[in-house]
Coordinates of C-alpha atoms in Angstrom, one line a residue:
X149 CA -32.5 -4.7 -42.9
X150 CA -34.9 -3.8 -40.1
X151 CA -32.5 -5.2 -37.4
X152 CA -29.6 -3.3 -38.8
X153 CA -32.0 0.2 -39.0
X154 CA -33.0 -0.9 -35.1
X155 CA -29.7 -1.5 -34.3
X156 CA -28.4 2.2 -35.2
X157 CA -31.4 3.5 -33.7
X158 CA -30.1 2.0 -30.3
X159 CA -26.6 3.3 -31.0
X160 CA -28.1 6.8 -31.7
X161 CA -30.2 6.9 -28.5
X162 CA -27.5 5.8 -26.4
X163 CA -25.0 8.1 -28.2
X164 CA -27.8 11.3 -27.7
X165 CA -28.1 10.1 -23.9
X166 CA -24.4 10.9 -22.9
X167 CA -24.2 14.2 -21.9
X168 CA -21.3 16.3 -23.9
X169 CA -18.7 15.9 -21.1
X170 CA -18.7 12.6 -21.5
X171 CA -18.7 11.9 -25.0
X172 CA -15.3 11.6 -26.4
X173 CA -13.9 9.1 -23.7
X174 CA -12.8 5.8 -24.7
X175 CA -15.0 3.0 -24.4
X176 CA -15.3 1.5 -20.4
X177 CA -16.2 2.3 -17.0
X178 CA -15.8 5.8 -15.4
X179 CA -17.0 7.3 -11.8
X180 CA -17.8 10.5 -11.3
X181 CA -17.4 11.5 -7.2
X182 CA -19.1 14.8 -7.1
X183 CA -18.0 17.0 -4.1
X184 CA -18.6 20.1 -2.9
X185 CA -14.9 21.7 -4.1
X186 CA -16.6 20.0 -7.9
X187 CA -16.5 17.0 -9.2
X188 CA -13.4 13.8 -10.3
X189 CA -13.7 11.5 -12.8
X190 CA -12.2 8.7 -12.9
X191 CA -11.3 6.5 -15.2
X192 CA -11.8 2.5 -13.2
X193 CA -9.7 -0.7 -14.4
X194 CA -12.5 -3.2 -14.8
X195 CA -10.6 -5.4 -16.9
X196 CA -7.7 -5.5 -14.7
X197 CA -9.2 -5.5 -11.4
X198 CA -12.8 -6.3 -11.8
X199 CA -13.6 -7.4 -8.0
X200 CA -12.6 -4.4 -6.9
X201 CA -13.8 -2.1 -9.6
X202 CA -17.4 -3.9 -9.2
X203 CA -16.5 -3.5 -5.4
X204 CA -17.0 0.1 -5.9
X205 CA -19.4 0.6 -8.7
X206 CA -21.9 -1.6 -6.6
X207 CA -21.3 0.3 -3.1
X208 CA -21.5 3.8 -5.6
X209 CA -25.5 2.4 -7.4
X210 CA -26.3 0.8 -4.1
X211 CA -26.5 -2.9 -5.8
X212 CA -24.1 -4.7 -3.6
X213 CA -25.8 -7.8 -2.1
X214 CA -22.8 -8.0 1.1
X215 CA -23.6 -4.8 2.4
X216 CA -25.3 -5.0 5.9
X217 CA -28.9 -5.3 5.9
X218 CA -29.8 -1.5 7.1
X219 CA -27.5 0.1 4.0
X220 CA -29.3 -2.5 1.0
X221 CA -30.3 -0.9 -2.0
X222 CA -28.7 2.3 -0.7
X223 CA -25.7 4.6 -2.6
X224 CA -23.5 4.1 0.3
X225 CA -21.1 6.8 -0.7
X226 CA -23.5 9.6 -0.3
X227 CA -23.2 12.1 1.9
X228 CA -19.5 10.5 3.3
X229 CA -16.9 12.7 4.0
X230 CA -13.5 12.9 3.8
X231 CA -12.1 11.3 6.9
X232 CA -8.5 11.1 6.2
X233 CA -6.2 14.1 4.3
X234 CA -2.9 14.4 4.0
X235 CA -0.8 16.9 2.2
X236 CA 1.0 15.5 -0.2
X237 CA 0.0 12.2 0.0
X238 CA -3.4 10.7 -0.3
X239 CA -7.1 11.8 0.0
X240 CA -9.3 8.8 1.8
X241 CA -12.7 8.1 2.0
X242 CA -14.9 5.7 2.1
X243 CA -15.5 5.2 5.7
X244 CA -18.8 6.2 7.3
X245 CA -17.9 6.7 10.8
X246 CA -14.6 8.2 9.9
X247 CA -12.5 6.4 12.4
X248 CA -10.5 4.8 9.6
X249 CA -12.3 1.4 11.2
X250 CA -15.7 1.8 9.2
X251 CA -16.8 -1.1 6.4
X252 CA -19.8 -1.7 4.9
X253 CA -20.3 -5.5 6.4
X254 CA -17.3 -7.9 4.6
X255 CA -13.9 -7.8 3.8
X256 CA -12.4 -8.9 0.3
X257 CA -9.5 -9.9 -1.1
X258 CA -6.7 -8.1 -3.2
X259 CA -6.4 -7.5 -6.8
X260 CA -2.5 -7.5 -8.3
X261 CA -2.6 -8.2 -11.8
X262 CA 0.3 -9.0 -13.7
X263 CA 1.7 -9.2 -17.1
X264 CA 3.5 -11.7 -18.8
X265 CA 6.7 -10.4 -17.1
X266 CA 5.5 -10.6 -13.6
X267 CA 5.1 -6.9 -13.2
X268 CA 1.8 -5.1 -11.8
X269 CA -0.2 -4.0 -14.5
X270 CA -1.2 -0.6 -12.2
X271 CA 1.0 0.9 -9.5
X272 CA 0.7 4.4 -7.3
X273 CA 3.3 5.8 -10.1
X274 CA 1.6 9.2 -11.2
X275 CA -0.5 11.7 -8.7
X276 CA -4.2 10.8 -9.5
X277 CA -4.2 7.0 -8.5
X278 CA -7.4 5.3 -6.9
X279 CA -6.7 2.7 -4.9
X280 CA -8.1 0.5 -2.2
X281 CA -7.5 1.4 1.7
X282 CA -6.7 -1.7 3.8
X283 CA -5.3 -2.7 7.5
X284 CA -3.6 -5.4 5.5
X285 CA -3.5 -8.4 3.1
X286 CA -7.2 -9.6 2.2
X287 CA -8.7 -6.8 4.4
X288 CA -10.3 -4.3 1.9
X289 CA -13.7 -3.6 2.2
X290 CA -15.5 0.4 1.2
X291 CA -12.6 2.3 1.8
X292 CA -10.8 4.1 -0.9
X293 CA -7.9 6.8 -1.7
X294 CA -6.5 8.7 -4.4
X295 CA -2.8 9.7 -4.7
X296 CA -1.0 13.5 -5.2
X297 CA 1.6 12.0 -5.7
X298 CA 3.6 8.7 -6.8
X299 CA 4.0 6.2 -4.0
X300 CA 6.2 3.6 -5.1
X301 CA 6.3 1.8 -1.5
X302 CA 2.4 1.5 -1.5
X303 CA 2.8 -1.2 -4.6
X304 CA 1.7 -4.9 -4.1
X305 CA -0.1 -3.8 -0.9
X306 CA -2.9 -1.9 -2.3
X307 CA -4.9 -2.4 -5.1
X308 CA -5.2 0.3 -8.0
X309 CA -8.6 0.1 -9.6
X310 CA -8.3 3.7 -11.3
X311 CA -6.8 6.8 -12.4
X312 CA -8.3 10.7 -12.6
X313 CA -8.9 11.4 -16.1
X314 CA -10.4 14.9 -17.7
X315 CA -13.6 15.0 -19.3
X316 CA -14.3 15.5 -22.7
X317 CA -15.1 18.9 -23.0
X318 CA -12.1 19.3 -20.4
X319 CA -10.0 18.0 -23.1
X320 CA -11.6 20.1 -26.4
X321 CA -10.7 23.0 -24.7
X322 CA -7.3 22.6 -23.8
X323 CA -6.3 20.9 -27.5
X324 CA -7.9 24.2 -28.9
X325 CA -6.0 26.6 -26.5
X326 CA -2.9 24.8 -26.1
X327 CA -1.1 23.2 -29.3
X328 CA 2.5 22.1 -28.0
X329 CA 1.9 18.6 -26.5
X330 CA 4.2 18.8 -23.5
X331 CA 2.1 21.9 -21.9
X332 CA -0.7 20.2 -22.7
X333 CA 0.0 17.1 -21.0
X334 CA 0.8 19.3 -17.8
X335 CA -2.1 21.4 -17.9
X336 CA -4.1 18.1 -18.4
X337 CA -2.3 16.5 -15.1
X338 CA -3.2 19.8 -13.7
X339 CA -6.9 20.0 -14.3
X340 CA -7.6 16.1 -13.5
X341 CA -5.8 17.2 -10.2
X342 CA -7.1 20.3 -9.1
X343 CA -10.4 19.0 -7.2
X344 CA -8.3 16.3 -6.0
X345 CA -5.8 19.0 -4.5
X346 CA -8.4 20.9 -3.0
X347 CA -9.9 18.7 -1.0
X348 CA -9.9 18.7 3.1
X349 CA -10.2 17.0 5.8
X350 CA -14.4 16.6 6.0
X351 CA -15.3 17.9 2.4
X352 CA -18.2 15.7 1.3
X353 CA -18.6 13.3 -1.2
X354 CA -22.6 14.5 -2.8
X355 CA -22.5 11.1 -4.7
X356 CA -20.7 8.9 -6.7
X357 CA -21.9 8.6 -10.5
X358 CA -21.1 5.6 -12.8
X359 CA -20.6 6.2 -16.5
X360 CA -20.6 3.7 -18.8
X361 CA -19.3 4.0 -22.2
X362 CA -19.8 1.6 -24.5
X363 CA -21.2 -2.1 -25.0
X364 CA -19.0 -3.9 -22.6
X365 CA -19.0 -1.3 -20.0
X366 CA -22.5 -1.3 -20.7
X367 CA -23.4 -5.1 -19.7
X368 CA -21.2 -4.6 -16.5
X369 CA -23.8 -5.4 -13.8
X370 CA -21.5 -4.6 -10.4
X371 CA -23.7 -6.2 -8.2
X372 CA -23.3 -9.4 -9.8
X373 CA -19.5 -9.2 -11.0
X374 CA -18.5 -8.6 -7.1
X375 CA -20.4 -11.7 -6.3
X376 CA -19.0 -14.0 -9.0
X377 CA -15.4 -12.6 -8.4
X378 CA -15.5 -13.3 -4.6
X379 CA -16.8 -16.7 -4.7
X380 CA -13.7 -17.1 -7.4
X381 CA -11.2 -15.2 -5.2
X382 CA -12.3 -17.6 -2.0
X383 CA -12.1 -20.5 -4.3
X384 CA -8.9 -19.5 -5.3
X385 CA -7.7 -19.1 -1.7
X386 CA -6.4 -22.6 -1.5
X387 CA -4.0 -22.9 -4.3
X388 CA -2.5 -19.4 -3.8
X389 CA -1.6 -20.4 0.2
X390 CA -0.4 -23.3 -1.1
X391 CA 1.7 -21.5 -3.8
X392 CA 2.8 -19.0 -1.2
X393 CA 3.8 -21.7 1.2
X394 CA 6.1 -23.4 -0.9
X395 CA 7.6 -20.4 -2.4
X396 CA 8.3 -19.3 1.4
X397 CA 10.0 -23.1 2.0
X398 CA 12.2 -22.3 -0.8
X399 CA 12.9 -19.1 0.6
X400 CA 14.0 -20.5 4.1
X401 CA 15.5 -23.3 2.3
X402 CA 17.8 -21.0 0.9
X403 CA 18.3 -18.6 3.7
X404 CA 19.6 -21.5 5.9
X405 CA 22.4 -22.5 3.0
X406 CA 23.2 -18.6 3.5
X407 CA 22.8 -18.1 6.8
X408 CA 25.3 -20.8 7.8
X409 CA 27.9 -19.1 5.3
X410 CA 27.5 -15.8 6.2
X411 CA 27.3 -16.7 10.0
X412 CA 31.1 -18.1 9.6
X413 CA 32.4 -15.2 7.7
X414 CA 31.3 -13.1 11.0
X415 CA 32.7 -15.2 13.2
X416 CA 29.7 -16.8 15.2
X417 CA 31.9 -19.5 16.4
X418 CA 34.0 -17.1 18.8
X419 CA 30.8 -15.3 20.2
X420 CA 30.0 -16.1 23.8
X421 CA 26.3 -17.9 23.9
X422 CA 23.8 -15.9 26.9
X423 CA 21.2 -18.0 28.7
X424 CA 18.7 -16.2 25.9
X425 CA 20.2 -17.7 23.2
X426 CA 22.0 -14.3 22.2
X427 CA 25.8 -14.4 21.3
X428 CA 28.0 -11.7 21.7
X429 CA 31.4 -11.2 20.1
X430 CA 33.5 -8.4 21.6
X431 CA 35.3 -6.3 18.4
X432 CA 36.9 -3.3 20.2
X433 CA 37.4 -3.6 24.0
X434 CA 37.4 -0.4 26.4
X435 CA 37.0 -1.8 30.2
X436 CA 37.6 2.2 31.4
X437 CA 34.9 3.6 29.3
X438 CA 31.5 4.5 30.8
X439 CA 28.8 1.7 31.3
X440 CA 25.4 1.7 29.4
X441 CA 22.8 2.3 31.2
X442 CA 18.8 1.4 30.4
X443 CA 18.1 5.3 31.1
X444 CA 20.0 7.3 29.9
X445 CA 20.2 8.3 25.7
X446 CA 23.0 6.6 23.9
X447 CA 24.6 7.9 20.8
X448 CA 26.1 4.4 18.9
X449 CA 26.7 4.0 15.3
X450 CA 25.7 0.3 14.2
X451 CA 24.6 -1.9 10.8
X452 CA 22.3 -4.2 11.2
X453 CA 22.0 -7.5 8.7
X454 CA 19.4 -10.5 8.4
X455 CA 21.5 -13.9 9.0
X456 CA 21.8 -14.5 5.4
X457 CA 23.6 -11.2 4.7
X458 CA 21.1 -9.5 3.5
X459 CA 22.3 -5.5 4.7
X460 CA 19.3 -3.8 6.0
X461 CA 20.6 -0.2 7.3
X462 CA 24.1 0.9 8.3
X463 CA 24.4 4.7 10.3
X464 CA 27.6 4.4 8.9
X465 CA 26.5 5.0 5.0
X466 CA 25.1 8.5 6.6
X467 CA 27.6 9.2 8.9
X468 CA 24.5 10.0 11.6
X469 CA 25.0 8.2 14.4
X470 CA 21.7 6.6 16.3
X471 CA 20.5 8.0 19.4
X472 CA 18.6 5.8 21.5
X473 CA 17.3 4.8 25.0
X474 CA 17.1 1.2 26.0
X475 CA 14.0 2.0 28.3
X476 CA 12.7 3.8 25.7
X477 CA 8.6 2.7 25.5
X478 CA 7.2 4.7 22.7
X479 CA 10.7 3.7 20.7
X480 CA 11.0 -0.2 21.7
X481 CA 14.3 -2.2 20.7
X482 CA 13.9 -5.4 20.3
X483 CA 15.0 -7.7 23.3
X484 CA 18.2 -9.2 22.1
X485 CA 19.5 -5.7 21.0
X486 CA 18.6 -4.2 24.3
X487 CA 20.4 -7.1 26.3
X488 CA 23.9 -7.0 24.0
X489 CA 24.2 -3.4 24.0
X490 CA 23.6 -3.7 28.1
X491 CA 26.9 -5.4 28.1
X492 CA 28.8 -2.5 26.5
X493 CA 31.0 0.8 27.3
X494 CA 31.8 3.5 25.5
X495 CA 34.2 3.0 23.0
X496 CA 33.5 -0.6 22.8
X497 CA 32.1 -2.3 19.5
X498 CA 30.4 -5.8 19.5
X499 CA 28.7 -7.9 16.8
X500 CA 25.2 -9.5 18.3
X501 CA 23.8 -12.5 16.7
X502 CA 20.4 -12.6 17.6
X503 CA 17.8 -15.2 17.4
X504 CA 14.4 -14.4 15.7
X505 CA 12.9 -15.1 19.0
X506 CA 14.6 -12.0 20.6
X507 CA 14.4 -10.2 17.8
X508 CA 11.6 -9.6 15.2
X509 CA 9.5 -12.9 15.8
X510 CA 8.2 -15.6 14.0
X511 CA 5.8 -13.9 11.4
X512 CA 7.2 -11.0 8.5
X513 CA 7.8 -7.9 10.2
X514 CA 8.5 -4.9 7.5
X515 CA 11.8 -6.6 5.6
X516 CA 12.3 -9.0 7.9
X517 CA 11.3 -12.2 6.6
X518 CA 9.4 -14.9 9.0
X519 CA 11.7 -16.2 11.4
X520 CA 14.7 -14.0 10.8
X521 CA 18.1 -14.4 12.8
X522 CA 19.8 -10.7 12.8
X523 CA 23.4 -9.8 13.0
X524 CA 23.9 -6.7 15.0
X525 CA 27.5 -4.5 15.1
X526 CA 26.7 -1.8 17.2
X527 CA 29.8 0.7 18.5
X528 CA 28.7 2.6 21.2
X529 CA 30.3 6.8 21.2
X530 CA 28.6 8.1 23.8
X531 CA 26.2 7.9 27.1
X532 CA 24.6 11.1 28.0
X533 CA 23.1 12.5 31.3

């Protein structure tokens, strides 16, 4: 009986410690950031994404062990700013010498959980999302942003560790006042969003305050949960490059059987071959028409596939033709474009089969898988002055 009575007691002293605000919300982890245009809460994945979130919570009660040695023990989001606004779009911070360059001494790897479907379990669907700034795969590290909007295209490249959430109180209030549930969900999205919206370029981050609700959330010890998680994420390393590896040989594997059939429907086989490896088959001929020239704009229309058939982007769909300049160096073309257009007039259409080598490269480049071969039918209209 006495262990049940102390039990209770515990429950009651944790339960009288939360302040009101916070008193209703669901069981788990929750930060606080607390800025000078007020404070966001947010609601943090821990389950789900429990490097990252432990990332964060550690950086936030200055228990992270991989911080450099002249920020240990220290809340290293105090006092940041803001570096990076943009209407619309995202909020960032994180990033102490707001260059967009700043970490706190280590780089970790990327959280994209998955149900049983294959889908990710949190995406940049809703305004409100936090989610992890990066330069790229495996590069994340203290800096963070949270969405006013949906970003589909920001999916599988960032991880989402959170959402904006109202607080309890928040809540009370607008069940009282409002009763039909559709206005309340939007003045709910609206109040979770309002600091969020108001916040500038440089506005300043006060602090960062964890809440824990709840036995679990309670028990979470960030410090070491990061720890554990990245020696399982490097250990993990291995199997998923292998994994990747062979699900990029069936890729190419496949590409190749598609390539070659695609490659015939065009009509490789009649293309004259350059000394570059490029091929050029002439559609429309026009020997009278005005020569391109490397500086001068060029008004073409043109669709442009990967070898395998895969259609990438056609002016054609729009009916906006592309205007271009071959000498262009703030607007690059890729050298097997620039050296089959070269060879053209106005009025004269040619399909270019370009090797990756002259074209995108070895590695991934945006949807251009590694070591894409392109097909290129470019019509050119006109050659300014």
């Amino acid at each position: 009986m006495k262990i049940y009575i102390y039990s209770f007691i515990i429950v009651i002293l944790v339960v009288g410690c939360t302040p009101a605000k916070y008193n209703g919300l669901k069981e788990g982890l929750y930060a606080e950031i607390q800025t000078n245009k007020g404070d966001v809460l947010l609601e943090l994945y821990a389950e789900d994404a429990p490097m990252t979130v432990a990332n964060f919570v550690s950086l936030a009660e200055g228990t992270n062990t991989k911080v450099t040695d002249s920020i240990q023990g220290k809340k290293y989001f105090d006092g940041i700013r803001f570096h990076r606004v943009v209407n619309n779009f995202i909020i960032q911070g994180g990033d102490p010498t707001e260059t967009g360059r700043g970490t706190a001494g280590y780089r970790f790897g990327d959280e994209f959980t998955k149900d049983i479907n294959g889908k990710l379990l949190h995406i940049h669907g809703d305004a409100g999302m936090l989610s992890m700034a990066n330069g790229g795969p495996e590069s994340n590290g203290s800096q963070f942003f949270i969405t006013h909007r949906a970003i589909p295209h920001l999916d599988g490249k960032h991880t989402v560790f959170g959402k904006t959430v109202v607080n309890s109180l928040q809540l009370n209030t607008l069940k009282l006042q409002i009763k039909d549930s559709l206005k309340r969900k939007n003045a709910i999205d609206s109040l979770r969003m309002s600091v969020v919206n108001s916040i500038q370029q440089f506005d300043t981050i006060f602090t960062v305050k964890i809440i824990r609700i709840g036995a679990v959330a309670n028990a979470f010890k960030a410090g070491e949960v990061f720890d554990n998680e990245f020696i399982k994420y490097a250990e993990g390393k291995k199997d998923r490059n292998k994994k990747a590896k062979d699900a990029d040989e069936e890729r190419f594997s496949k590409y190749l059987e598609n390539r070659t059939t695609f490659l015939a429907k065009m009509n490789e086989s009649k293309a004259i071959k350059t000394a570059s490896g490029l091929r050029i088959l002439k559609l429309t001929s026009n020997p009278s028409g005005k020569k391109v020239v490397t500086n001068k704009p060029i008004k073409a229309h043109f669709t442009l596939y990967i070898a395998d058939g895969t259609k990438i982007q056609s002016t054609l769909d729009s009916g906006n033709p592309f205007v271009f300049q071959l000498d262009d160096a703030e607007k690059p073309m890729i050298t097997g474009f620039k050296e089959g257009a070269a060879t053209l007039r106005v009025g004269e259409k040619a399909r270019l089969f370009i090797p990756y080598y002259i074209g995108f490269g070895e590695a991934k480049y945006g949807p251009f898988p590694a070591k894409s071969d392109l097909v290129f039918e470019v019509e050119i209209l006109e050659i300014g002055e």
